[in-house]
CSV table of C-alpha atoms and ligand atoms in Angstrom, one decimal:
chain,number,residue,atom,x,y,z
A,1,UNK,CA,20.3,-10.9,-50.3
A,2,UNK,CA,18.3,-13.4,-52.1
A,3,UNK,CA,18.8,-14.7,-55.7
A,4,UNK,CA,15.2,-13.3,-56.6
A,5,UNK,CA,16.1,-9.7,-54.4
A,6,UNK,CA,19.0,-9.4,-56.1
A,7,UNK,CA,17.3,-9.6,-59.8
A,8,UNK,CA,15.0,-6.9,-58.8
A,9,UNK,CA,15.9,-3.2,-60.3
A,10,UNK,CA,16.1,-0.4,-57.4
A,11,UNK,CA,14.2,1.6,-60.0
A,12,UNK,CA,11.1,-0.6,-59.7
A,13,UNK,CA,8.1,1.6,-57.2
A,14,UNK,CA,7.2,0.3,-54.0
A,15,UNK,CA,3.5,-1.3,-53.8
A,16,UNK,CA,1.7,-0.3,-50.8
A,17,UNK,CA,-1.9,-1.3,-50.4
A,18,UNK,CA,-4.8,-1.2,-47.6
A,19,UNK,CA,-8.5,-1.7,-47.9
A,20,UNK,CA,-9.3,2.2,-48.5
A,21,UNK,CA,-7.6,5.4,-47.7
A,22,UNK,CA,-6.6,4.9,-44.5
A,23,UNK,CA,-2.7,3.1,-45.6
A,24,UNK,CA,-2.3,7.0,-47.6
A,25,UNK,CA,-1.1,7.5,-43.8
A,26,UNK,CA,1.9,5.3,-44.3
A,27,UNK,CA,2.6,6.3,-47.8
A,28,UNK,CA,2.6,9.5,-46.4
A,29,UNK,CA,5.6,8.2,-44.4
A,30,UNK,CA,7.3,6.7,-46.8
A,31,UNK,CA,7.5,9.7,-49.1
A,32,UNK,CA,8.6,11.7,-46.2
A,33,UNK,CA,11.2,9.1,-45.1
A,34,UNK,CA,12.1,7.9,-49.2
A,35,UNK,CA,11.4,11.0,-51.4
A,36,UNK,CA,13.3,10.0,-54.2
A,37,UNK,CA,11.6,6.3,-54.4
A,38,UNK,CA,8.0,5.9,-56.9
A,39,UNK,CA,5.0,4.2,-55.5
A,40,UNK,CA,1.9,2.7,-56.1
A,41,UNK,CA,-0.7,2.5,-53.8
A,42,UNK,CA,-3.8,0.4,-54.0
A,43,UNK,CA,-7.2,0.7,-52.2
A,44,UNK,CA,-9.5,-2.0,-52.4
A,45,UNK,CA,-12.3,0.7,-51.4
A,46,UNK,CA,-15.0,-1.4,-53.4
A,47,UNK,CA,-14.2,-4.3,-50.8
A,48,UNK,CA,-13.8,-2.2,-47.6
A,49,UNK,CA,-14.4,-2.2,-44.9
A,50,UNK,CA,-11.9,-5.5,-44.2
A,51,UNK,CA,-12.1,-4.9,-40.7
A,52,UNK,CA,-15.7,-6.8,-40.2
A,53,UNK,CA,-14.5,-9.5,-43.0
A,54,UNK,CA,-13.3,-13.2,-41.7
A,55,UNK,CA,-9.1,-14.0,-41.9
A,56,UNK,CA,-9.4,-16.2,-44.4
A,57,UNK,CA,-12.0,-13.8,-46.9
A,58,UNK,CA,-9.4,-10.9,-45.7
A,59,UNK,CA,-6.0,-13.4,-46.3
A,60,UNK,CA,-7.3,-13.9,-50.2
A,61,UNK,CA,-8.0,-10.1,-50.7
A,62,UNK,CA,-4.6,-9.1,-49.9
A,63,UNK,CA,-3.1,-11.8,-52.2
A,64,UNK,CA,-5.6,-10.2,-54.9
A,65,UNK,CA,-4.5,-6.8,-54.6
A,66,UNK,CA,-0.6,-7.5,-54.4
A,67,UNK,CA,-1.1,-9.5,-57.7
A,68,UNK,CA,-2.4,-6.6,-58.9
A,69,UNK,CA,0.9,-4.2,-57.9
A,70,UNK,CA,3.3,-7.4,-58.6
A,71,UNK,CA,2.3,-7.5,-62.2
A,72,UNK,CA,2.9,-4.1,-62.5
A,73,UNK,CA,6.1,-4.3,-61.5
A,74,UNK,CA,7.3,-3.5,-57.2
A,75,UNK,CA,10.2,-3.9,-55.3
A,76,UNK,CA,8.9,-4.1,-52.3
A,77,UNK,CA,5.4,-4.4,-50.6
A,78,UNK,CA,4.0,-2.9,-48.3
A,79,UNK,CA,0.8,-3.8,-46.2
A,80,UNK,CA,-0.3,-0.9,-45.2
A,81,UNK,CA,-3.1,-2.1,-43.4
A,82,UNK,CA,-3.5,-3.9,-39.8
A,83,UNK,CA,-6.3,-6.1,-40.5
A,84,UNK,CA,-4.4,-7.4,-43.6
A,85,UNK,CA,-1.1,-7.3,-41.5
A,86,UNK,CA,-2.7,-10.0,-39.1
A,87,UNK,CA,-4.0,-12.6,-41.4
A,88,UNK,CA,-1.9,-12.5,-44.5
A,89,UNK,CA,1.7,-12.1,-44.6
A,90,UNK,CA,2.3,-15.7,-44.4
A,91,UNK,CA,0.4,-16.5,-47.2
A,92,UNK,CA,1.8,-13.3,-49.0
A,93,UNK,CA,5.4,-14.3,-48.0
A,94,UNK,CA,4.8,-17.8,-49.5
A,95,UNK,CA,3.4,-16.2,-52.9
A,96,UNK,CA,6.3,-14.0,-53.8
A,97,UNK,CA,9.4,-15.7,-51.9
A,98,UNK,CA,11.4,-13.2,-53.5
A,99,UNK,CA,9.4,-10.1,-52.5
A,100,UNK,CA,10.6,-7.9,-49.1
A,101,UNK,CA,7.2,-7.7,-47.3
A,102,UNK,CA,6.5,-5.9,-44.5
A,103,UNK,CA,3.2,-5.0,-42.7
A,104,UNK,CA,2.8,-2.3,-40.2
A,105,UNK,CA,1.9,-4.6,-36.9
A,106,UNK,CA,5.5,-5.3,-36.1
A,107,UNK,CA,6.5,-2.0,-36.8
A,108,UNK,CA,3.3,-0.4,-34.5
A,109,UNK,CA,4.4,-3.2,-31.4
A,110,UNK,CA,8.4,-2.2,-31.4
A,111,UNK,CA,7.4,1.9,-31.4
A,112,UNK,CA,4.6,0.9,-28.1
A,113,UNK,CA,7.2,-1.3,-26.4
A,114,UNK,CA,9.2,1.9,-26.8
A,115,UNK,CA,6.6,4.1,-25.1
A,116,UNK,CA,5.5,1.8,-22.3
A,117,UNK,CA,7.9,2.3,-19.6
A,118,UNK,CA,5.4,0.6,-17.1
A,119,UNK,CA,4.7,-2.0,-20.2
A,120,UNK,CA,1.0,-0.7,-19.8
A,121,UNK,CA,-0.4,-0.9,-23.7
A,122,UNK,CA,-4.0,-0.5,-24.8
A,123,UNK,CA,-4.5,-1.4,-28.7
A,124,UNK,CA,-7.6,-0.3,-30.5
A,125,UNK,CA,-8.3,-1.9,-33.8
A,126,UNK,CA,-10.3,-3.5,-36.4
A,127,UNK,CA,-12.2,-6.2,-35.2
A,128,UNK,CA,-10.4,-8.7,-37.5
A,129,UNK,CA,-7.2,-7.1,-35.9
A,130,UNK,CA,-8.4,-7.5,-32.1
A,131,UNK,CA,-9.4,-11.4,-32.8
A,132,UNK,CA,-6.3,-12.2,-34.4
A,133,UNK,CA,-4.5,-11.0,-31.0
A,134,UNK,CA,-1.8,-10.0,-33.7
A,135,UNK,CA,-0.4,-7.3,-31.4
A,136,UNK,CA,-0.6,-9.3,-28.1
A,137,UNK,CA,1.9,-11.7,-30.3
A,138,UNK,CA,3.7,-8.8,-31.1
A,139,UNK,CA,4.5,-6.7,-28.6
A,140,UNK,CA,4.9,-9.9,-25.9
A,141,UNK,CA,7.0,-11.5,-28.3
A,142,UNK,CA,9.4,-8.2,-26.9
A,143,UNK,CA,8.5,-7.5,-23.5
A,144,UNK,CA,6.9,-10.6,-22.0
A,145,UNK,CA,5.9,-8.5,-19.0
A,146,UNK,CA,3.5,-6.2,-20.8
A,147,UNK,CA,0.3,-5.9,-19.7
A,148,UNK,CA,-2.1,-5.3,-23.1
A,149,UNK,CA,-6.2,-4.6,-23.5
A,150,UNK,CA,-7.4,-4.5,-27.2
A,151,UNK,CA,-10.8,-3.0,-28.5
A,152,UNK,CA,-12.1,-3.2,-31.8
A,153,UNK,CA,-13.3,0.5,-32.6
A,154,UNK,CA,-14.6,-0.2,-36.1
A,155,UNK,CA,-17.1,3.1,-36.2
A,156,UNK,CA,-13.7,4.9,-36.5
A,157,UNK,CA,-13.2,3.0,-40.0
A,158,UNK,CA,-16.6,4.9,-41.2
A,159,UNK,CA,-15.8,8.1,-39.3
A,160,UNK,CA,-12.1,8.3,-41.2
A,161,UNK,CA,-13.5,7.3,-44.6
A,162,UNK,CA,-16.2,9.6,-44.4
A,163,UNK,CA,-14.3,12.6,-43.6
A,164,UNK,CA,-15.1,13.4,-40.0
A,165,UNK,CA,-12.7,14.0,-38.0
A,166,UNK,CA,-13.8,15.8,-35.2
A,167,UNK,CA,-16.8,17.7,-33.7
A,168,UNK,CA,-19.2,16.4,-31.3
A,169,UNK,CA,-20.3,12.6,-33.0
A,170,UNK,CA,-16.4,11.6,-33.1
A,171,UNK,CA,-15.8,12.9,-29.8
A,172,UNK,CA,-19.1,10.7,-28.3
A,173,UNK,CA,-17.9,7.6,-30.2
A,174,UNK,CA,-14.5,8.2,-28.8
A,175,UNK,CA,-15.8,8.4,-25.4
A,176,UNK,CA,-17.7,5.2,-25.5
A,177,UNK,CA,-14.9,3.1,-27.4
A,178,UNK,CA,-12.2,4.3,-24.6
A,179,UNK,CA,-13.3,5.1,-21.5
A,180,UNK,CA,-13.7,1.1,-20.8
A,181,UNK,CA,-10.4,0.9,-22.5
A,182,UNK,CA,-8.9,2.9,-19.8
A,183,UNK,CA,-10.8,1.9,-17.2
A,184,UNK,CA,-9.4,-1.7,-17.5
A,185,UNK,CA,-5.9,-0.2,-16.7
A,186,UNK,CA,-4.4,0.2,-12.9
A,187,UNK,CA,-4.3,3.9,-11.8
A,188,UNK,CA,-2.9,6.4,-14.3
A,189,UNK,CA,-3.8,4.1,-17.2
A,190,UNK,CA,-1.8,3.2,-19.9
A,191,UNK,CA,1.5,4.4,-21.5
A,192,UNK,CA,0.1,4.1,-24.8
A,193,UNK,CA,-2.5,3.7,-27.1
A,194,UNK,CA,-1.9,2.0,-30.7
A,195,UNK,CA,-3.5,3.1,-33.5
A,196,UNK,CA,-3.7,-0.2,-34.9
A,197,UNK,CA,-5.6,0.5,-38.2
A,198,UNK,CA,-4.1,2.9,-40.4
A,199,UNK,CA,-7.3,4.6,-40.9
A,200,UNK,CA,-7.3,5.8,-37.3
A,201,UNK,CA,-4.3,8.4,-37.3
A,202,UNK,CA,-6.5,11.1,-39.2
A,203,UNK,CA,-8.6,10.9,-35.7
A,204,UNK,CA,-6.0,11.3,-33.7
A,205,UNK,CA,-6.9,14.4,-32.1
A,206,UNK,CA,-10.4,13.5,-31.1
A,207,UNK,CA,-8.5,10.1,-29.7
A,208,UNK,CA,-5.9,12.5,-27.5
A,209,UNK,CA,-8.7,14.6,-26.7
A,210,UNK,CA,-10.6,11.6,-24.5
A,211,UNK,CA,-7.3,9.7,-23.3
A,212,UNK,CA,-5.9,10.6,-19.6
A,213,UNK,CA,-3.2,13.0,-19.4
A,214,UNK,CA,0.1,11.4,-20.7
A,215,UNK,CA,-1.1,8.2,-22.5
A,216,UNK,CA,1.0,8.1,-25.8
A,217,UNK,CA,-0.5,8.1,-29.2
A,218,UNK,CA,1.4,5.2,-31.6
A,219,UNK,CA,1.5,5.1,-35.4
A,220,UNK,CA,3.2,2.6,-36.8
A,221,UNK,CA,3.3,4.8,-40.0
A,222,UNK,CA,6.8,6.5,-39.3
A,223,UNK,CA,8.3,3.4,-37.9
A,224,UNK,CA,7.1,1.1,-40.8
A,225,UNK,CA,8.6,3.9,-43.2
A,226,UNK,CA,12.0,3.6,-41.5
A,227,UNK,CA,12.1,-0.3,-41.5
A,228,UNK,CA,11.0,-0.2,-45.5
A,229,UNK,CA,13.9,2.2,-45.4
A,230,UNK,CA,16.4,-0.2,-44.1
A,231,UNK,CA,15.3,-3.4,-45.7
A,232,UNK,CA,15.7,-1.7,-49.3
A,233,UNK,CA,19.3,-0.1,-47.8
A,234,UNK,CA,20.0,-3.9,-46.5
A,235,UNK,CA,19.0,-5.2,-49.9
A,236,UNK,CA,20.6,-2.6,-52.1
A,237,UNK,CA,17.3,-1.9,-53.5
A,238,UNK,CA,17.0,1.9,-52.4
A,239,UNK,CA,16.5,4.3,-55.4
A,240,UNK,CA,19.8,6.6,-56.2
A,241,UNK,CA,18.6,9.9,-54.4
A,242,UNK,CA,16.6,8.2,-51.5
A,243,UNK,CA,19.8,9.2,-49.4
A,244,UNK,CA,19.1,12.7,-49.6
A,245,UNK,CA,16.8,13.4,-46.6
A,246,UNK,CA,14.6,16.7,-47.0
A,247,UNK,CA,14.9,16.7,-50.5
A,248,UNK,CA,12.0,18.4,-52.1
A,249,UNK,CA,10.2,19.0,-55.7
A,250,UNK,CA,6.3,18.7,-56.8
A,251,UNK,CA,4.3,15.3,-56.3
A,252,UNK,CA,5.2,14.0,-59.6
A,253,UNK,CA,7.4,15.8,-60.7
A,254,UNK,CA,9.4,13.8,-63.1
A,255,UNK,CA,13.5,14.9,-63.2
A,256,UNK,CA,15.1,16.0,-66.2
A,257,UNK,CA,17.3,13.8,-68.0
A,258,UNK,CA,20.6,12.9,-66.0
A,259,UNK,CA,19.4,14.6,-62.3
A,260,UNK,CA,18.9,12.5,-59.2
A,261,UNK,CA,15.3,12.6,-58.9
A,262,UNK,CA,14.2,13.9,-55.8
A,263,UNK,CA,10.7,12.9,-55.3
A,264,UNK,CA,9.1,10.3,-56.4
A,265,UNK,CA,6.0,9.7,-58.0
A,266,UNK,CA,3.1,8.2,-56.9
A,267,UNK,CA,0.1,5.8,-59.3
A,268,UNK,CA,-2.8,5.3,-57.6
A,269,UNK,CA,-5.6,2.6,-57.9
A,270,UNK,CA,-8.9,2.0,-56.9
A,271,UNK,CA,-11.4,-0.7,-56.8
A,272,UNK,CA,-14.4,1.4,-57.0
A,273,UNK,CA,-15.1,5.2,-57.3
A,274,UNK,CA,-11.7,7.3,-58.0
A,275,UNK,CA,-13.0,10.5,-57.5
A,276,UNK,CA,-14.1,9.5,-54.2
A,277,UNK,CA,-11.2,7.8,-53.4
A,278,UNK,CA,-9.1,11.4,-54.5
A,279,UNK,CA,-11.6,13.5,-52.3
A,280,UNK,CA,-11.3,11.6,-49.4
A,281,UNK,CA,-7.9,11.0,-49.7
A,282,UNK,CA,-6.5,13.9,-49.3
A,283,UNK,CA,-7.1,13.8,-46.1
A,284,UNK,CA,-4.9,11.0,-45.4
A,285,UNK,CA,-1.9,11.8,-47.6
A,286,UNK,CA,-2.0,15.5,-46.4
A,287,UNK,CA,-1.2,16.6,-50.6
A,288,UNK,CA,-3.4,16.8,-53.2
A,289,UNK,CA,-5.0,14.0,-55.3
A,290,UNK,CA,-6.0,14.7,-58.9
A,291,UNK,CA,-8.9,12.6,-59.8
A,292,UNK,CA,-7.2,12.0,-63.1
A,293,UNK,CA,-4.4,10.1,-61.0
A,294,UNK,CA,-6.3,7.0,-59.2
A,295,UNK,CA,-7.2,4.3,-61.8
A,296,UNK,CA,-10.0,2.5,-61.7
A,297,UNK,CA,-9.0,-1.3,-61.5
A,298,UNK,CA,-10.6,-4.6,-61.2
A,299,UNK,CA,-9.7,-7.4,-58.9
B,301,LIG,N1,-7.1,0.4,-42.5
B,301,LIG,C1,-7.3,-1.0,-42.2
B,301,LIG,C2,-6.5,-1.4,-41.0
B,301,LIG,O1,-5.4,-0.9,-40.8
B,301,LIG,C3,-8.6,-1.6,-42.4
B,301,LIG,C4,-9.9,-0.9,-42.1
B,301,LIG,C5,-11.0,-1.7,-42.6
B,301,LIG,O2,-11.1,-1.9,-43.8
B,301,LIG,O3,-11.8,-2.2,-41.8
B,301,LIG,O4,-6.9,-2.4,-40.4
């Protein structure tokens, strides 16, 4: 543990942020996997899509938006966001020495290389994610032997933020994003296929729908929720209560004086249109959003 972990409360909320909704699919992991912990979660929907944006215009957002969730207060951040992921933690890391940091391309690599038997992965992504070869490092950084094909599949960022996630138009655009994909695999295709933008789980099953029989759908959301899980245990930063798995109460709920609290809360933020953000969002998170709950900030 680090001087500046150690002076931070395990009371303090865990700051997760993306460039929309689409990281409300690892916060919905985390509150699964830590329901006694608070969070805040930050969408920098006035800025999105990142995806399309250069690594050094992408690298200065992030540092932005975790200002943002630092001066509030966290204990941990998470990027919950691929494009982000690939460009920025350095820079992050370098900002807030004292901060645990994680992003979710690490996490996403270790679940494929667990999924590829044949060490046959195909990656689709952000563009800014598929140039920054992020997951080649990745996942050959663990199994050298791999063999990997990346497409950007940036339509999919619209398609999740809009709200449509099946039906006919996402089923064509799935076609012509993965059938090329596959076809650049050996017989039987891949093992897997990472969902390496966190906006791209809510499409899922259009995604299966397309994919040859037995290629793997990855998240990285659950297996970034259990590393978050183990650096706070590591640090002895985990909230009293977060060792209770399946413990259950209302979003928000806040305990009565002198309980373990058993789920969390959760303060969200937006850079531009709240209600929008609560809408759409919904989606994401799988629970309800009250408009009144995502504040409207400015970077
Ligand atoms: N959800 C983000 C990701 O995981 C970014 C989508 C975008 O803003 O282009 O990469």
């Amino acid at each position: 543990m680090t001087a500046e972990t150690s002076a931070l409360p395990a009371n303090l909320p865990i700051g997760v942020f993306d460039s929309g909704v689409g990281g409300l699919t690892v916060l919905r992991a985390l509150r699964q996997a830590l329901p006694a912990e608070d969070f805040l979660y930050l969408g920098d929907t006035a800025r999105l899509p990142y995806g399309t944006k250069s690594g050094s215009t992408v690298a200065r957002y992030a540092l932005q938006t975790t200002r943002v969730l630092v001066d509030i207060g966290v204990k941990m951040l998470v990027v919950a966001c691929n494009t982000a992921s690939s460009v920025a933690m350095p820079g992050l890391c370098a900002a807030y020495p004292g901060l645990p940091c994680t992003g979710v391309i690490e996490p996403g690599a270790a679940a494929a290389c667990g999924c590829a038997p044949r060490g046959r992965i195909a990656v689709i992504a952000t563009g800014g994610t598929v140039r920054g070869a992020a997951y080649q490092g990745a996942i050959l950084r663990r199994r050298p032997e791999a063999t990997i094909c990346s497409r950007p599949a940036q339509l999919f960022v619209s398609l999740a933020e809009e709200g449509w996630t099946d039906g006919q138009i996402v089923t064509d655009i799935a076609r012509r994003y993965l059938d090329p994909l596959m076809a650049e695999f050996p017989e039987g295709g891949p093992d897997c296929l990472v969902l390496g933008c966190t906006h791209f789980p809510v499409l899922a099953r259009a995604i299966q729908a397309v994919l040859p029989e037995g290629v793997r759908l990855i998240d990285s959301a659950e297996t970034t929720a259990r590393w978050v899980a183990e650096e706070l245990a590591a640090r002895g930063l985990l909230r009293p209560g977060s060792d209770l798995p399946g413990a259950a109460g209302a979003a928000g709920a806040t305990p009565g004086p002198g309980t373990v609290p058993t789920k969390g809360t959760v303060r969200f933020f937006a850079t531009d249109d709240p209600e929008r953000f609560a809408k759409v969002g919904e989606i994401f998170l799988g629970e309800s959003i009250r408009p009144a709950d995502v504040s409207l900030v400015d970077l």
